[in-house]
Coordinates of C-alpha atoms and ligand atoms in Angstrom, one line a residue:
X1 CA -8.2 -1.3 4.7
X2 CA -7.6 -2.1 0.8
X3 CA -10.1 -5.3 -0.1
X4 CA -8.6 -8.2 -1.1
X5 CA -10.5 -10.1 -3.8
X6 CA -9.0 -13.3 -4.6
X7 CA -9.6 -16.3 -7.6
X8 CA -8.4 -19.9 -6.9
X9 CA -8.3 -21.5 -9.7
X10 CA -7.8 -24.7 -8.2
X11 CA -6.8 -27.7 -10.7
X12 CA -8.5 -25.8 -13.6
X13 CA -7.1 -24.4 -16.9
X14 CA -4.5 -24.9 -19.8
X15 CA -1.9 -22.6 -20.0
X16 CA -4.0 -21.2 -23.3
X17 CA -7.4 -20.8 -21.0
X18 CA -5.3 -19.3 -18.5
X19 CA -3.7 -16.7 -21.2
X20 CA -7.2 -16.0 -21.9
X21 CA -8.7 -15.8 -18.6
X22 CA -5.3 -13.8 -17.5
X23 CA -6.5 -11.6 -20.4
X24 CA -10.0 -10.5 -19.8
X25 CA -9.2 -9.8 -16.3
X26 CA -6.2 -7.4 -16.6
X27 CA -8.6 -5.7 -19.8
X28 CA -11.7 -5.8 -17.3
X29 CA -10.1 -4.4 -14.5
X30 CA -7.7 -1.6 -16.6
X31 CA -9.4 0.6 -13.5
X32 CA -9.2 -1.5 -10.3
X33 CA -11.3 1.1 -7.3
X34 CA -8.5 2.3 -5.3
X35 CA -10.0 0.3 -2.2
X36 CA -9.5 -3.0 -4.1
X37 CA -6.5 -5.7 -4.8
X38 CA -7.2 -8.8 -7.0
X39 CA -5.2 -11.9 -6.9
X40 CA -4.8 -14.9 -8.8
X41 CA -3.8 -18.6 -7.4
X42 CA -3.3 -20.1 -10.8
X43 CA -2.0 -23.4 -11.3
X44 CA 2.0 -23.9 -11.5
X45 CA 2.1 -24.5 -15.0
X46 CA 0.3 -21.1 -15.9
X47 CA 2.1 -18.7 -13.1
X48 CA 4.6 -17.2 -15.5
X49 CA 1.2 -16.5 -18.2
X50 CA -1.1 -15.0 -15.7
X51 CA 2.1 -12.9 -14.2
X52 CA 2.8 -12.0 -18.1
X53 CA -1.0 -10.8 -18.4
X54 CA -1.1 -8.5 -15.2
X55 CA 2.4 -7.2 -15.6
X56 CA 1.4 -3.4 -16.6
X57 CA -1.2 -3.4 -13.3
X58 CA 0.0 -3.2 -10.1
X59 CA -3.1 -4.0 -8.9
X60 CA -3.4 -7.3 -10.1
X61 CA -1.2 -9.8 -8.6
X62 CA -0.7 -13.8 -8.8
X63 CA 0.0 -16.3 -6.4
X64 CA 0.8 -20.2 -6.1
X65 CA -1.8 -22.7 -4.3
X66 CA 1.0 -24.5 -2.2
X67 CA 4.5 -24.1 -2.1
X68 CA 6.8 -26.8 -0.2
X69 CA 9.4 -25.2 2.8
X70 CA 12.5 -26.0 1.1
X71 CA 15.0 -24.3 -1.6
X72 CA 15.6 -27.3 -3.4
X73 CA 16.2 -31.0 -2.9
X74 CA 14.9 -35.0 -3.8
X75 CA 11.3 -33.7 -3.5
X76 CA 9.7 -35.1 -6.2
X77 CA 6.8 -33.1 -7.7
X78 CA 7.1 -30.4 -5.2
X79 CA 7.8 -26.5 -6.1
X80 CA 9.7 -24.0 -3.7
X81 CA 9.4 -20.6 -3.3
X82 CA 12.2 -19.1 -5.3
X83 CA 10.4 -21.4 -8.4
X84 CA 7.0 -19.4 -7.6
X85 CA 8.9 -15.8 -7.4
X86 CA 11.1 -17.0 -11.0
X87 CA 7.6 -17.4 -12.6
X88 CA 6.6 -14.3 -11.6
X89 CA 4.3 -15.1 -8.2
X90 CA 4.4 -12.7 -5.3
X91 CA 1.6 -15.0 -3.1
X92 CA 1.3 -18.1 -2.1
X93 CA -1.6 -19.8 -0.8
X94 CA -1.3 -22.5 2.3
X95 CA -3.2 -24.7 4.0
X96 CA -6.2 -24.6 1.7
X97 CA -8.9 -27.2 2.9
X98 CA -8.2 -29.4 0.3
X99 CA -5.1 -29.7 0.8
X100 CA -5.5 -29.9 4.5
X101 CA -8.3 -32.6 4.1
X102 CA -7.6 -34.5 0.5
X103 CA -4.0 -34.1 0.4
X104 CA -2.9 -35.0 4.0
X105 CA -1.3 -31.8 5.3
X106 CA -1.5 -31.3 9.4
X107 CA -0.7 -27.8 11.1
X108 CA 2.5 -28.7 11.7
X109 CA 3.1 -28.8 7.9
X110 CA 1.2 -25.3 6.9
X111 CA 3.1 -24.0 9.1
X112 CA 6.4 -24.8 8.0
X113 CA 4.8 -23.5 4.8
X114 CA 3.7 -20.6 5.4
X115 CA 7.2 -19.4 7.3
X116 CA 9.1 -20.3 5.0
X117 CA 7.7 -19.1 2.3
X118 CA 7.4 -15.7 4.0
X119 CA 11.0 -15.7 4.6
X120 CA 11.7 -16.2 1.4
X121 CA 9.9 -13.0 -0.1
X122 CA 6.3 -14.4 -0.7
X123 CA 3.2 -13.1 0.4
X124 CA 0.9 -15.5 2.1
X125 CA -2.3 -16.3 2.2
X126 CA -3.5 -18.5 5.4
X127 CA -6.4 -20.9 5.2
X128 CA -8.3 -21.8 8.0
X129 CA -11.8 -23.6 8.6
X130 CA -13.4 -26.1 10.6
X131 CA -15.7 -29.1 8.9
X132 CA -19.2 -29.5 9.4
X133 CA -18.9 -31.9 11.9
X134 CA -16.2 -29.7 14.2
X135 CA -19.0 -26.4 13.9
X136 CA -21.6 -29.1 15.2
X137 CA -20.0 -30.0 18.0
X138 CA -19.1 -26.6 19.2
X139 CA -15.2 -26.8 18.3
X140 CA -15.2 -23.3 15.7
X141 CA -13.2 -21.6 18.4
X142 CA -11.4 -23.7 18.8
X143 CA -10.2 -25.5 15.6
X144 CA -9.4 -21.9 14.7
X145 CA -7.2 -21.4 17.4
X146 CA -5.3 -24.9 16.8
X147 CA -4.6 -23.3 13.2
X148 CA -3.3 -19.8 13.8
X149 CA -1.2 -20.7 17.1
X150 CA 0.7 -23.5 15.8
X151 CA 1.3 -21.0 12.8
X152 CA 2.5 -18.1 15.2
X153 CA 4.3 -20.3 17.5
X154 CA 6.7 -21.2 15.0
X155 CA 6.4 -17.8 13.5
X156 CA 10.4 -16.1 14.1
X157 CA 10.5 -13.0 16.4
X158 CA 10.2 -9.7 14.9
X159 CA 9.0 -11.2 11.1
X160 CA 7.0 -8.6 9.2
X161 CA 3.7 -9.5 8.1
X162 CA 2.4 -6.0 7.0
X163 CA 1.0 -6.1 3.5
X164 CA 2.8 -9.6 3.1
X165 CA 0.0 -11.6 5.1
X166 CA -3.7 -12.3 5.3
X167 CA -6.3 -15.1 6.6
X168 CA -8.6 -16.7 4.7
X169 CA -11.5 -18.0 6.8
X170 CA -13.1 -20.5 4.5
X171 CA -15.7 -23.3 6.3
X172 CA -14.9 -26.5 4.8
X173 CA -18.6 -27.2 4.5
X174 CA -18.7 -24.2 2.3
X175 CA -16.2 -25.2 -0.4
X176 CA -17.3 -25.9 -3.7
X177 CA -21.0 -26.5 -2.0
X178 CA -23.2 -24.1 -3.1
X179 CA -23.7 -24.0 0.7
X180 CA -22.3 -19.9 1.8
X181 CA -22.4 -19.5 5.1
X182 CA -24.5 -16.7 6.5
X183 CA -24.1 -13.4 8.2
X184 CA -24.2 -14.1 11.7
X185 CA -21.7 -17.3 11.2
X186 CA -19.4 -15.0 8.9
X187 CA -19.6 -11.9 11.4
X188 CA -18.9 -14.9 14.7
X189 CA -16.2 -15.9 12.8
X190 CA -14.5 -13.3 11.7
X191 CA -14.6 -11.7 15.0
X192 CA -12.9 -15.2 16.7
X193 CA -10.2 -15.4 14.0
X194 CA -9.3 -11.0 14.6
X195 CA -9.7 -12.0 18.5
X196 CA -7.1 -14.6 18.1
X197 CA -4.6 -12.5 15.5
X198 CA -4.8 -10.1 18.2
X199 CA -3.8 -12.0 20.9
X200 CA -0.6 -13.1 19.3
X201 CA 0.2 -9.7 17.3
X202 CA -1.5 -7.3 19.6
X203 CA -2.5 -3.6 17.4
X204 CA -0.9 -5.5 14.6
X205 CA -3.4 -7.6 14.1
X206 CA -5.7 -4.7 12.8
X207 CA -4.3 -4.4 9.6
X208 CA -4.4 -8.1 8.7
X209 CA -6.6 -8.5 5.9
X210 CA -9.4 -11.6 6.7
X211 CA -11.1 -12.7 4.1
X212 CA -14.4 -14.9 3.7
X213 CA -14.7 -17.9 1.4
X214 CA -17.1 -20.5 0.6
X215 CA -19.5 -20.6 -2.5
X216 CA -19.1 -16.8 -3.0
X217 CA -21.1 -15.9 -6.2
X218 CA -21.9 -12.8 -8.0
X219 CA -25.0 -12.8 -6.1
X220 CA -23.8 -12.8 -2.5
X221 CA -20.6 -11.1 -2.9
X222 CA -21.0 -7.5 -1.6
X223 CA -23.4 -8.1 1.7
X224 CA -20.3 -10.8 2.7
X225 CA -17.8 -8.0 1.9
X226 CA -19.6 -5.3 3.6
X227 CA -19.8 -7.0 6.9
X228 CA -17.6 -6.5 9.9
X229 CA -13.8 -8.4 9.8
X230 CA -14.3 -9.2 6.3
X231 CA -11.1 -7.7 4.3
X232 CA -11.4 -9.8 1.1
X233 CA -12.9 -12.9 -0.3
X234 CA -11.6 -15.7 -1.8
X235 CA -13.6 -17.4 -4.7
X236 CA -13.4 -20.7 -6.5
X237 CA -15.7 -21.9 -8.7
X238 CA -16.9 -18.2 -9.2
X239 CA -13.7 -17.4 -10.4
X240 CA -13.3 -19.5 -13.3
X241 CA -15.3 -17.3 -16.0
X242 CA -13.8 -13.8 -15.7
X243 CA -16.9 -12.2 -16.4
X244 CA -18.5 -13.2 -12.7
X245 CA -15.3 -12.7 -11.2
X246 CA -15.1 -9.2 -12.5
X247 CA -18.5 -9.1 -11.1
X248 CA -17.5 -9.8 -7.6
X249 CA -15.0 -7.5 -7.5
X250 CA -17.1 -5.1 -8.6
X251 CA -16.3 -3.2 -11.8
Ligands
PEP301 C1 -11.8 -22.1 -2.6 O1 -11.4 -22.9 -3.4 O2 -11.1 -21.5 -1.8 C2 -13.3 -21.8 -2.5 C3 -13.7 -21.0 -1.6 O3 -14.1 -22.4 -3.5 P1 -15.6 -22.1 -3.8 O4 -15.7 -20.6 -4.0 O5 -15.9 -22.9 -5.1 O6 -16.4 -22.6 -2.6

């Protein structure tokens, strides 16, 4: 399966750092491997930039972080996805931990999200992940369970997901910590959330990309994406200077 290597820019650059960032990627990764895909989730206000900047690669692709499950309407400050597809998007993100845990959203919510925005010709990127305290108690299984059912459940019969769908698997005690998980818990949980895909989308569910993230650096980057399960990462604060994220994806 193709690796998915993914930047979240999170809350982070002017639409003049994003040209720039935007800019070193597509010229540092002119030759993407075969076995790799890159993605962007850039803020709103720098989609159409980043888009403009990866144009002439197909392997380089951008994405929103959130996207609300409506065409239009009286919802202030929110952006659908036809506005993320006009700016030149093909991704979206949803349910990222911080917006599941600053921003308010329940399951019921991402879900909404992420089927919709599938319907409406994005690509989506799942995030799921328990908090410290839900790992301590013994609840990984399942708090990852409680994400991805009441995602399928209201998933319609018969909607394609291949190459249009992935998991992110990101602890939320890992996020923007410094704090990577390791192996063993990377490899337990990777195998619970393809255990779970399976169980609602059978053989299916071995072509969905999962990736890992949580403080992925330069330095830990290939022995997370050479273990078992892992599809892709997803980076944050490693993917703000293009030079370490071109490290991490490895060119
Ligand atoms: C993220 O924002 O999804 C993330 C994993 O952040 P960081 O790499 O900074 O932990």
């Amino acid at each position: 399966m193709q690796k998915i290597i993914a930047a979240n820019w999170k809350m982070y650059k002017t639409r003049a750092q994003a040209a720039q960032s935007a800019a070193s990627l597509a010229a540092g990764l002119r030759t993407v491997p075969a076995e790799r895909c890159v993605l962007v989730f850039a803020p709103f206000t720098c989609l159409d930039v980043v888009a403009q900047a990866f144009a002439q690669n197909p392997a380089l692709a951008c994405g929103g972080q959130d996207c609300y499950p409506a065409d239009e309407g009286a919802f202030t400050g929110e952006i659908s996805p036809a506005m993320l597809l006009d700016c030149g998007a093909t991704w979206a993100l949803t349910g990222h931990s911080e917006r599941r845990h600053i921003l308010g959203e329940d399951d019921a919510l991402v879900a909404r999200k992420t089927i919709f925005a599938l319907e409406k010709g994005l690509n989506v990127m799942l995030c799921i992940g328990e908090k410290l305290e839900e790992r301590e108690a013994g609840n990984l299984s399942a708090v990852l369970e409680r994400q991805i059912h009441s995602v399928f459940e209201a998933m319609p019969e018969g909607q394609s997901l291949d190459g249009r769908f992935a998991v992110a698997y990101e602890p939320v005690w890992a996020i923007g910590t410094g704090k990577v998980a390791g192996h063993a818990e990377v490899l337990e949980a990777h195998a619970v959330v393809r255990t779970l895909l399976q169980g609602v989308l059978g053989n299916a569910a071995e072509r969905l990309p999962i990736l890992y993230g949580g403080s992925v650096k330069p330095a830990n980057a290939a022995g997370i994406l050479a273990l078992d399960n892992v599809d892709g990462l997803l980076v944050g604060g490693a993917s703000l200077d293009a030079q370490s994220f071109l490290q991490i994806v490895g060119v």
